[in-house]
Short mmCIF file of C-alpha atoms in Angstrom, two decimals:
data_model
loop_
_atom_site.label_atom_id
_atom_site.label_comp_id
_atom_site.label_asym_id
_atom_site.label_seq_id
_atom_site.Cartn_x
_atom_site.Cartn_y
_atom_site.Cartn_z
CA MET A 28 -25.81 -5.97 0.56
CA ALA A 29 -23.27 -5.68 3.37
CA PRO A 30 -24.29 -8.82 5.36
CA ARG A 31 -24.11 -10.98 2.25
CA LEU A 32 -20.60 -9.70 1.50
CA VAL A 33 -19.54 -10.42 5.07
CA GLU A 34 -20.87 -13.95 4.81
CA VAL A 35 -19.04 -14.65 1.54
CA ARG A 36 -15.90 -13.08 2.97
CA GLN A 37 -16.08 -15.27 6.06
CA ASN A 38 -16.45 -18.38 3.93
CA ILE A 39 -13.46 -17.40 1.83
CA LEU A 40 -11.38 -16.76 4.92
CA LYS A 41 -12.47 -20.08 6.42
CA HIS A 42 -11.58 -21.88 3.20
CA ASN A 43 -8.22 -20.08 3.15
CA ASP A 44 -7.49 -21.20 6.71
CA VAL A 45 -8.11 -24.84 5.79
CA VAL A 46 -5.71 -24.64 2.83
CA ALA A 47 -3.14 -22.75 4.96
CA ARG A 48 -3.24 -25.39 7.69
CA ALA A 49 -2.61 -28.14 5.13
CA LEU A 50 0.26 -26.13 3.64
CA ARG A 51 1.86 -25.62 7.06
CA ALA A 52 1.64 -29.36 7.77
CA ARG A 53 3.32 -30.04 4.41
CA PHE A 54 6.06 -27.49 5.13
CA ASP A 55 6.67 -29.07 8.54
CA ALA A 56 6.78 -32.60 7.14
CA ASN A 57 9.41 -31.46 4.62
CA HIS A 58 11.42 -29.44 7.17
CA VAL A 59 11.23 -26.25 5.14
CA ARG A 60 11.05 -22.97 7.05
CA VAL A 61 8.59 -20.57 5.42
CA ILE A 62 8.90 -16.81 5.85
CA SER A 63 6.46 -14.31 4.40
CA LEU A 64 7.09 -10.63 3.74
CA VAL A 65 4.32 -8.03 3.82
CA SER A 66 4.64 -4.28 3.30
CA SER A 67 3.48 -1.22 1.38
CA PRO A 68 4.47 -0.94 -2.25
CA GLY A 69 7.93 0.63 -2.37
CA SER A 70 9.22 -0.39 1.07
CA GLY A 71 12.22 -2.11 -0.52
CA LYS A 72 10.79 -5.63 0.00
CA THR A 73 12.13 -7.05 -3.27
CA MET A 74 15.59 -5.54 -2.85
CA LEU A 75 15.75 -6.90 0.72
CA LEU A 76 14.65 -10.33 -0.48
CA GLU A 77 17.22 -10.22 -3.31
CA ARG A 78 19.99 -9.66 -0.73
CA LEU A 79 18.61 -12.30 1.66
CA LEU A 80 18.42 -14.91 -1.10
CA SER A 81 22.00 -14.14 -2.21
CA ILE A 82 23.33 -14.55 1.33
CA LEU A 83 21.25 -17.57 2.36
CA HIS A 84 21.78 -19.31 -0.98
CA LYS A 85 25.46 -19.83 -0.10
CA ARG A 86 24.72 -22.17 2.79
CA HIS A 87 21.09 -23.27 2.45
CA ARG A 88 18.68 -24.43 -0.22
CA VAL A 89 16.40 -21.43 -0.72
CA ALA A 90 13.46 -20.55 -2.94
CA ALA A 91 10.88 -17.78 -3.25
CA LEU A 92 7.37 -17.15 -4.51
CA VAL A 93 6.69 -13.53 -5.43
CA GLY A 94 3.23 -12.00 -5.67
CA ASP A 95 2.36 -9.03 -7.86
CA LEU A 96 -0.76 -7.84 -9.65
CA ALA A 97 1.11 -7.73 -12.95
CA THR A 98 4.58 -8.27 -14.43
CA GLU A 99 7.11 -11.02 -13.81
CA ASN A 100 9.89 -8.47 -13.25
CA ASP A 101 10.47 -9.36 -9.62
CA ALA A 102 10.92 -13.08 -10.28
CA ALA A 103 13.48 -12.30 -12.98
CA ARG A 104 15.26 -9.92 -10.62
CA LEU A 105 15.29 -12.38 -7.73
CA ALA A 106 16.41 -15.31 -9.87
CA ARG A 107 19.76 -13.52 -10.30
CA SER A 108 20.52 -14.62 -6.70
CA GLY A 109 20.68 -18.21 -7.91
CA ALA A 110 17.65 -19.25 -5.83
CA ALA A 111 14.61 -20.93 -7.40
CA VAL A 112 11.92 -18.27 -7.89
CA ARG A 113 8.37 -18.33 -9.18
CA GLN A 114 6.06 -15.38 -9.80
CA ILE A 115 2.41 -15.40 -8.78
CA THR A 116 0.48 -12.76 -10.74
CA THR A 117 -2.78 -12.03 -8.96
CA GLY A 118 -4.52 -9.90 -11.62
CA THR A 119 -6.74 -7.54 -9.65
CA ILE A 120 -6.48 -9.41 -6.34
CA CYS A 121 -4.67 -7.30 -3.78
CA HIS A 122 -3.17 -10.09 -1.64
CA LEU A 123 -1.88 -13.65 -1.82
CA GLU A 124 -4.14 -16.51 -0.72
CA ALA A 125 -3.06 -19.94 0.51
CA ALA A 126 -4.51 -21.63 -2.59
CA MET A 127 -2.31 -19.45 -4.85
CA VAL A 128 0.75 -20.56 -2.88
CA GLU A 129 -0.34 -24.19 -3.08
CA GLN A 130 -0.79 -23.94 -6.85
CA ALA A 131 2.55 -22.16 -7.38
CA LEU A 132 4.34 -24.94 -5.47
CA ASP A 133 3.03 -27.54 -7.89
CA GLY A 134 5.90 -29.78 -9.00
CA TRP A 135 8.40 -28.39 -6.52
CA ALA A 136 10.19 -30.91 -4.28
CA LEU A 137 9.74 -29.24 -0.91
CA ASP A 138 12.04 -31.77 0.77
CA GLN A 139 14.88 -30.25 -1.28
CA LEU A 140 14.42 -26.84 0.39
CA ASP A 141 15.55 -25.32 3.70
CA PHE A 142 13.91 -21.90 3.31
CA LEU A 143 10.97 -20.70 1.27
CA PHE A 144 10.13 -16.99 1.10
CA LEU A 145 6.68 -15.72 0.18
CA GLU A 146 6.68 -12.09 -0.96
CA ASN A 147 3.15 -10.75 -0.75
CA VAL A 148 1.59 -8.08 -2.99
CA GLY A 149 2.52 -4.59 -1.75
CA ASN A 150 -0.42 -3.75 0.51
CA LEU A 151 -0.59 -2.99 4.25
CA VAL A 152 -4.24 -3.94 4.59
CA CYS A 153 -5.65 -7.03 2.92
CA PRO A 154 -2.75 -9.51 3.29
CA ALA A 155 -3.29 -9.33 7.07
CA SER A 156 -6.39 -11.52 6.80
CA TYR A 157 -4.85 -14.39 4.82
CA ASP A 158 -2.78 -17.09 6.51
CA LEU A 159 -0.37 -18.54 3.94
CA GLY A 160 0.89 -21.38 6.10
CA GLU A 161 4.09 -19.45 6.85
CA HIS A 162 6.08 -19.94 10.08
CA LEU A 163 7.18 -16.34 10.35
CA ARG A 164 5.53 -13.21 8.98
CA CYS A 165 7.76 -10.15 8.61
CA VAL A 166 6.14 -6.75 8.23
CA ILE A 167 8.53 -4.43 6.40
CA LEU A 168 8.50 -0.67 6.75
CA SER A 169 10.97 1.81 5.31
CA VAL A 170 12.23 4.84 7.23
CA THR A 171 10.64 7.09 4.59
CA GLU A 172 7.07 5.95 5.30
CA GLY A 173 6.43 7.79 8.57
CA GLU A 174 6.48 6.61 12.16
CA ASP A 175 2.66 6.61 12.44
CA LYS A 176 2.05 3.60 10.18
CA PRO A 177 1.57 0.96 12.94
CA LEU A 178 -1.25 3.05 14.44
CA LYS A 179 -2.93 3.47 11.05
CA TYR A 180 -2.53 -0.16 9.88
CA PRO A 181 -2.79 -2.05 13.20
CA THR A 182 -4.03 -5.38 11.81
CA ILE A 183 -0.97 -6.10 9.69
CA PHE A 184 1.29 -5.38 12.68
CA ASN A 185 -0.86 -7.59 14.89
CA THR A 186 -0.66 -10.55 12.54
CA ALA A 187 3.10 -10.22 11.92
CA ASP A 188 5.84 -11.79 14.07
CA VAL A 189 8.66 -9.33 13.50
CA ALA A 190 9.04 -5.80 12.07
CA VAL A 191 11.94 -5.12 9.70
CA ILE A 192 12.78 -1.43 9.21
CA THR A 193 14.40 -0.89 5.78
CA LYS A 194 16.39 1.89 4.07
CA ILE A 195 18.11 2.95 7.31
CA ASP A 196 20.83 4.52 5.14
CA LEU A 197 18.18 7.26 4.54
CA ALA A 198 17.39 7.68 8.28
CA SER A 199 19.06 11.04 8.77
CA ALA A 200 17.88 12.46 5.41
CA VAL A 201 14.25 11.90 6.50
CA GLU A 202 14.86 12.62 10.22
CA PHE A 203 13.67 9.12 11.07
CA ASP A 204 12.63 8.68 14.71
CA ARG A 205 13.25 5.01 15.54
CA ALA A 206 12.19 5.34 19.18
CA GLY A 207 8.93 6.92 18.02
CA LEU A 208 8.27 4.15 15.50
CA GLU A 209 9.01 1.46 18.10
CA ARG A 210 6.69 3.15 20.57
CA ASN A 211 3.92 3.00 17.96
CA ILE A 212 4.71 -0.62 17.08
CA HIS A 213 4.57 -1.58 20.75
CA THR A 214 1.31 0.29 21.27
CA VAL A 215 -0.25 -2.02 18.69
CA ARG A 216 1.80 -5.12 19.49
CA PRO A 217 3.61 -5.04 22.86
CA GLY A 218 7.07 -6.64 22.83
CA MET A 219 7.30 -7.08 19.05
CA ARG A 220 10.88 -7.64 17.88
CA THR A 221 12.22 -5.01 15.47
CA LEU A 222 15.31 -5.15 13.26
CA ALA A 223 16.74 -2.31 11.15
CA VAL A 224 18.60 -2.88 7.90
CA SER A 225 19.88 -1.28 4.73
CA ALA A 226 19.89 -3.69 1.80
CA LYS A 227 21.92 -1.04 -0.05
CA THR A 228 24.82 -0.68 2.41
CA GLY A 229 24.43 -4.08 4.10
CA GLU A 230 23.99 -2.52 7.55
CA GLY A 231 22.03 -4.85 9.87
CA MET A 232 21.79 -7.64 7.29
CA GLY A 233 23.98 -10.01 9.32
CA GLU A 234 21.70 -9.69 12.32
CA LEU A 235 18.60 -10.25 10.20
CA VAL A 236 20.09 -13.34 8.55
CA ALA A 237 21.09 -14.76 11.96
CA PHE A 238 17.57 -14.10 13.21
CA LEU A 239 16.02 -15.91 10.25
CA GLU A 240 18.44 -18.84 10.61
CA HIS A 241 18.29 -19.33 14.35
CA GLY A 242 15.86 -16.94 16.00
CA THR A 243 12.29 -17.41 16.99
CA ALA A 244 9.79 -14.62 16.98
CA MET B 11 -17.01 -19.90 -4.32
CA ALA B 12 -15.22 -17.59 -6.77
CA PRO B 13 -18.19 -16.89 -9.08
CA ARG B 14 -20.39 -15.94 -6.16
CA LEU B 15 -17.76 -13.53 -4.86
CA VAL B 16 -17.41 -11.99 -8.30
CA GLU B 17 -21.16 -11.51 -8.50
CA VAL B 18 -21.38 -9.85 -5.08
CA ARG B 19 -18.38 -7.69 -5.96
CA GLN B 20 -19.95 -6.59 -9.23
CA ASN B 21 -23.15 -5.63 -7.41
CA ILE B 22 -21.19 -3.61 -4.88
CA LEU B 23 -19.27 -1.83 -7.62
CA LYS B 24 -22.49 -1.13 -9.52
CA HIS B 25 -24.10 0.27 -6.36
CA ASN B 26 -20.99 2.38 -5.74
CA ASP B 27 -21.18 3.83 -9.26
CA VAL B 28 -24.79 4.90 -8.71
CA VAL B 29 -23.91 6.69 -5.46
CA ALA B 30 -20.80 8.23 -7.09
CA ARG B 31 -22.82 9.59 -10.00
CA ALA B 32 -25.28 11.21 -7.62
CA LEU B 33 -22.41 12.72 -5.62
CA ARG B 34 -20.79 14.15 -8.76
CA ALA B 35 -24.09 15.75 -9.78
CA ARG B 36 -24.36 17.28 -6.29
CA PHE B 37 -20.77 18.57 -6.45
CA ASP B 38 -21.44 20.12 -9.88
CA ALA B 39 -24.69 21.73 -8.74
CA ASN B 40 -22.82 23.33 -5.84
CA HIS B 41 -19.79 24.37 -7.95
CA VAL B 42 -17.34 22.55 -5.72
CA ARG B 43 -14.28 21.01 -7.38
CA VAL B 44 -13.50 17.60 -5.87
CA ILE B 45 -9.98 16.16 -5.96
CA SER B 46 -9.07 12.73 -4.62
CA LEU B 47 -5.63 11.51 -3.60
CA VAL B 48 -4.59 7.86 -3.82
CA SER B 49 -1.20 6.33 -2.98
CA SER B 50 0.71 3.74 -0.98
CA PRO B 51 0.95 4.22 2.75
CA GLY B 52 3.88 6.53 3.44
CA SER B 53 4.01 8.40 0.13
CA GLY B 54 3.65 11.71 1.93
CA LYS B 55 -0.02 12.14 0.97
CA THR B 56 -1.10 13.74 4.24
CA MET B 57 1.86 16.13 4.39
CA LEU B 58 1.20 17.17 0.78
CA LEU B 59 -2.47 17.71 1.55
CA GLU B 60 -1.58 19.72 4.67
CA ARG B 61 0.51 22.10 2.52
CA LEU B 62 -2.13 22.28 -0.22
CA LEU B 63 -4.87 23.13 2.27
CA SER B 64 -2.70 25.82 3.88
CA ILE B 65 -2.00 27.46 0.53
CA LEU B 66 -5.48 27.12 -0.99
CA HIS B 67 -7.22 28.15 2.24
CA LYS B 68 -5.87 31.70 1.80
CA ARG B 69 -7.88 32.37 -1.35
CA HIS B 70 -10.56 29.66 -1.56
CA ARG B 71 -13.04 27.88 0.67
CA VAL B 72 -11.49 24.41 1.11
CA ALA B 73 -12.34 21.25 3.01
CA ALA B 74 -11.11 17.66 3.19
CA LEU B 75 -12.32 14.18 4.05
CA VAL B 76 -9.56 11.82 5.16
CA GLY B 77 -9.82 8.04 5.09
CA ASP B 78 -7.89 5.71 7.40
CA LEU B 79 -8.51 2.28 8.85
CA ALA B 80 -7.98 3.61 12.37
CA THR B 81 -7.05 6.83 14.24
CA GLU B 82 -8.23 10.38 13.73
CA ASN B 83 -4.65 11.69 13.72
CA ASP B 84 -4.70 12.90 10.14
CA ALA B 85 -7.86 14.95 10.55
CA ALA B 86 -6.36 16.66 13.60
CA ARG B 87 -3.14 17.31 11.69
CA LEU B 88 -4.94 18.68 8.62
CA ALA B 89 -7.27 20.87 10.66
CA ARG B 90 -4.23 22.97 11.64
CA SER B 91 -4.38 24.40 8.11
CA GLY B 92 -7.64 26.15 9.04
CA ALA B 93 -9.65 24.12 6.52
CA ALA B 94 -12.71 22.12 7.54
CA VAL B 95 -11.67 18.46 7.88
CA ARG B 96 -13.51 15.27 8.71
CA GLN B 97 -12.03 11.80 9.25
CA ILE B 98 -13.58 8.66 7.80
CA THR B 99 -12.39 5.58 9.69
CA THR B 100 -13.01 2.50 7.58
CA GLY B 101 -12.26 -0.23 10.15
CA THR B 102 -10.94 -3.15 8.11
CA ILE B 103 -12.03 -1.78 4.72
CA CYS B 104 -9.02 -0.95 2.60
CA HIS B 105 -10.52 1.81 0.45
CA LEU B 106 -13.11 4.59 0.50
CA GLU B 107 -16.50 4.03 -1.11
CA ALA B 108 -18.86 6.66 -2.46
CA ALA B 109 -21.41 5.94 0.30
CA MET B 110 -18.79 6.70 2.98
CA VAL B 111 -18.13 10.06 1.33
CA GLU B 112 -21.84 10.77 1.10
CA GLN B 113 -22.31 9.98 4.79
CA ALA B 114 -19.30 12.04 5.88
CA LEU B 115 -20.67 15.07 4.00
CA ASP B 116 -23.88 14.97 6.04
CA GLY B 117 -24.66 18.44 7.34
CA TRP B 118 -21.98 20.19 5.28
CA ALA B 119 -23.11 23.10 3.12
CA LEU B 120 -21.42 22.19 -0.16
CA ASP B 121 -22.39 25.52 -1.72
CA GLN B 122 -20.01 27.16 0.78
CA LEU B 123 -17.01 25.29 -0.67
CA ASP B 124 -14.73 25.82 -3.68
CA PHE B 125 -12.51 22.76 -3.24
CA LEU B 126 -13.06 19.44 -1.49
CA PHE B 127 -10.19 16.97 -1.14
CA LEU B 128 -10.78 13.25 -0.56
CA GLU B 129 -7.72 11.48 0.85
CA ASN B 130 -8.11 7.75 0.31
CA VAL B 131 -6.76 4.96 2.55
CA GLY B 132 -3.10 4.24 1.71
CA ASN B 133 -3.42 1.43 -0.84
CA LEU B 134 -2.35 1.22 -4.49
CA VAL B 135 -4.79 -1.55 -5.37
CA CYS B 136 -8.37 -1.47 -4.13
CA PRO B 137 -9.18 2.28 -4.33
CA ALA B 138 -8.78 2.01 -8.12
CA SER B 139 -12.16 0.28 -8.42
CA TYR B 140 -14.24 2.83 -6.50
CA ASP B 141 -15.45 6.03 -8.12
CA LEU B 142 -15.97 8.64 -5.38
CA GLY B 143 -17.62 11.24 -7.60
CA GLU B 144 -14.38 13.24 -7.78
CA HIS B 145 -13.49 15.44 -10.76
CA LEU B 146 -9.76 14.77 -10.59
CA ARG B 147 -7.94 11.73 -9.19
CA CYS B 148 -4.28 12.25 -8.31
CA VAL B 149 -2.07 9.21 -7.85
CA ILE B 150 0.82 10.09 -5.57
CA LEU B 151 4.16 8.33 -5.60
CA SER B 152 7.30 9.23 -3.68
CA VAL B 153 10.79 9.08 -5.18
CA THR B 154 11.70 6.42 -2.60
CA GLU B 155 9.15 3.85 -3.85
CA GLY B 156 10.89 2.68 -7.01
CA GLU B 157 10.35 3.57 -10.65
CA ASP B 158 8.63 0.22 -11.41
CA LYS B 159 5.41 0.92 -9.50
CA PRO B 160 3.24 1.95 -12.49
CA LEU B 161 3.97 -1.41 -14.16
CA LYS B 162 3.13 -3.34 -11.00
CA TYR B 163 -0.01 -1.38 -10.08
CA PRO B 164 -1.36 -0.48 -13.53
CA THR B 165 -5.04 -0.13 -12.58
CA ILE B 166 -4.54 2.74 -10.17
CA PHE B 167 -2.49 4.62 -12.77
CA ASN B 168 -5.13 3.93 -15.40
CA THR B 169 -7.95 5.33 -13.28
CA ALA B 170 -6.03 8.44 -12.16
CA ASP B 171 -5.90 11.73 -14.08
CA VAL B 172 -2.51 13.02 -12.96
CA ALA B 173 0.58 11.60 -11.20
CA VAL B 174 2.20 13.66 -8.45
CA ILE B 175 5.76 12.65 -7.55
CA THR B 176 6.53 13.56 -3.92
CA LYS B 177 9.65 13.89 -1.76
CA ILE B 178 11.79 15.14 -4.66
CA ASP B 179 14.15 16.63 -2.04
CA LEU B 180 15.28 12.98 -1.58
CA ALA B 181 15.76 12.38 -5.32
CA SER B 182 19.55 12.31 -5.33
CA ALA B 183 19.83 10.34 -2.06
CA VAL B 184 17.84 7.51 -3.65
CA GLU B 185 19.22 7.99 -7.19
CA PHE B 186 15.70 8.66 -8.46
CA ASP B 187 15.29 8.21 -12.21
CA ARG B 188 12.46 10.56 -13.25
CA ALA B 189 12.74 9.73 -16.95
CA GLY B 190 12.51 6.01 -16.10
CA LEU B 191 9.44 6.54 -13.92
CA GLU B 192 7.75 8.65 -16.60
CA ARG B 193 8.50 6.01 -19.21
CA ASN B 194 6.76 3.43 -16.99
CA ILE B 195 3.82 5.76 -16.30
CA HIS B 196 3.38 6.38 -20.03
CA THR B 197 3.61 2.66 -20.81
CA VAL B 198 0.54 2.18 -18.63
CA ARG B 199 -1.14 5.49 -19.41
CA PRO B 200 0.19 7.29 -22.49
CA GLY B 201 0.34 11.09 -22.16
CA MET B 202 -0.44 11.22 -18.43
CA ARG B 203 0.55 14.53 -16.87
CA THR B 204 3.16 14.31 -14.10
CA LEU B 205 4.17 16.92 -11.55
CA ALA B 206 7.04 16.69 -9.05
CA VAL B 207 6.97 18.34 -5.64
CA SER B 208 8.54 18.49 -2.21
CA ALA B 209 6.05 19.38 0.48
CA LYS B 210 9.07 19.80 2.78
CA THR B 211 11.02 22.38 0.75
CA GLY B 212 8.08 23.76 -1.23
CA GLU B 213 9.68 22.90 -4.59
CA GLY B 214 7.06 22.44 -7.30
CA MET B 215 4.16 23.34 -5.00
CA GLY B 216 3.34 26.53 -6.93
CA GLU B 217 2.96 24.60 -10.16
CA LEU B 218 0.78 21.97 -8.50
CA VAL B 219 -1.47 24.61 -6.92
CA ALA B 220 -1.82 26.40 -10.28
CA PHE B 221 -2.69 23.09 -11.92
CA LEU B 222 -5.38 22.35 -9.33
CA GLU B 223 -6.80 25.88 -9.60
CA HIS B 224 -6.80 26.25 -13.37
CA GLY B 225 -5.61 23.10 -15.08
CA THR B 226 -7.52 20.26 -16.58
CA ALA B 227 -6.28 16.69 -16.65
#
């Protein structure tokens, strides 16, 4: 059984890569910068994105696609920022695939956008294997999740471009060890850029926005 | 492509169910109660299990199997409780399967155990589909993850027998809304039992231990 699964999986991944490459070419041709967010459930990904959309919306044309197994709650929540938002509900599929992104973009004028965010399903494992055509992949980790996560989920850290540490307003309540977390991140991915923010208090948000607007990973 | 994947997936699930049924029969024959833990990465699953093993070890014969993609850190950490612990490293597989449990039990005298804990890989999606032969499945959710999780990950809540809310020492810092979370849990799974604990302060641990020793789901 196992070899047959591997073969099917490889074909799916190969097919995904083809679609992702075409998407990236389309994003480039339309000068839209595409940023994906991956994390565990509950890292504060949607709240962070809500703040980012509100800030970026003032001076750029921004939109977002949001993946979840079920519910359209996040799209409704994010639409309050004024940005264009569409929900992708994946059913029982635990990650976004490039073809889902392609389908969700149907009818959207990409040349009218500066930034497009792709919020993946909350999962630190499976999204690692699927290129979505994004230019920048942010792995998001809250201070409450434990400093050992990069060692236990190395693939997602290896495929991401930048690590964003969320909920730093809770750092002292959970005795968060930033140096320890960064040591673990750099064990898996030497030199990876890290940024720390609180979407609740706004701490670090300016730096993150500047990085998304001007920085390279 | 999709139909072929579905077919392979169904065969794998069917095979898993056969192995899980055989495991459950073996557990029953040996009078060992098997409890599995599923959650997001960073919910405090390992710390909770560490405390449970320490408490239960004093009056029962307890053991644990711990699943992670990489590292044997958790097994080393849990072994400090004095309980017998084995790590299952799954590589790139995002969940435990019954055959992995069966293999990891090789050489263990099950009739020498009262309780066996199975700690799944941190993932709120994929573990839902795999029966491990356990008698009780606990879904674990920390107060920092957001009250909407049951609506967004309904399958894992539907396949679990009890919900354990962790890190309640942080409840006020994150303005945790227990009634709201329970409403969402009961939307997905009416009547599901919930317990709230802090492995750090010990709050609620006595009730959880009593439930595991004597309760039924």
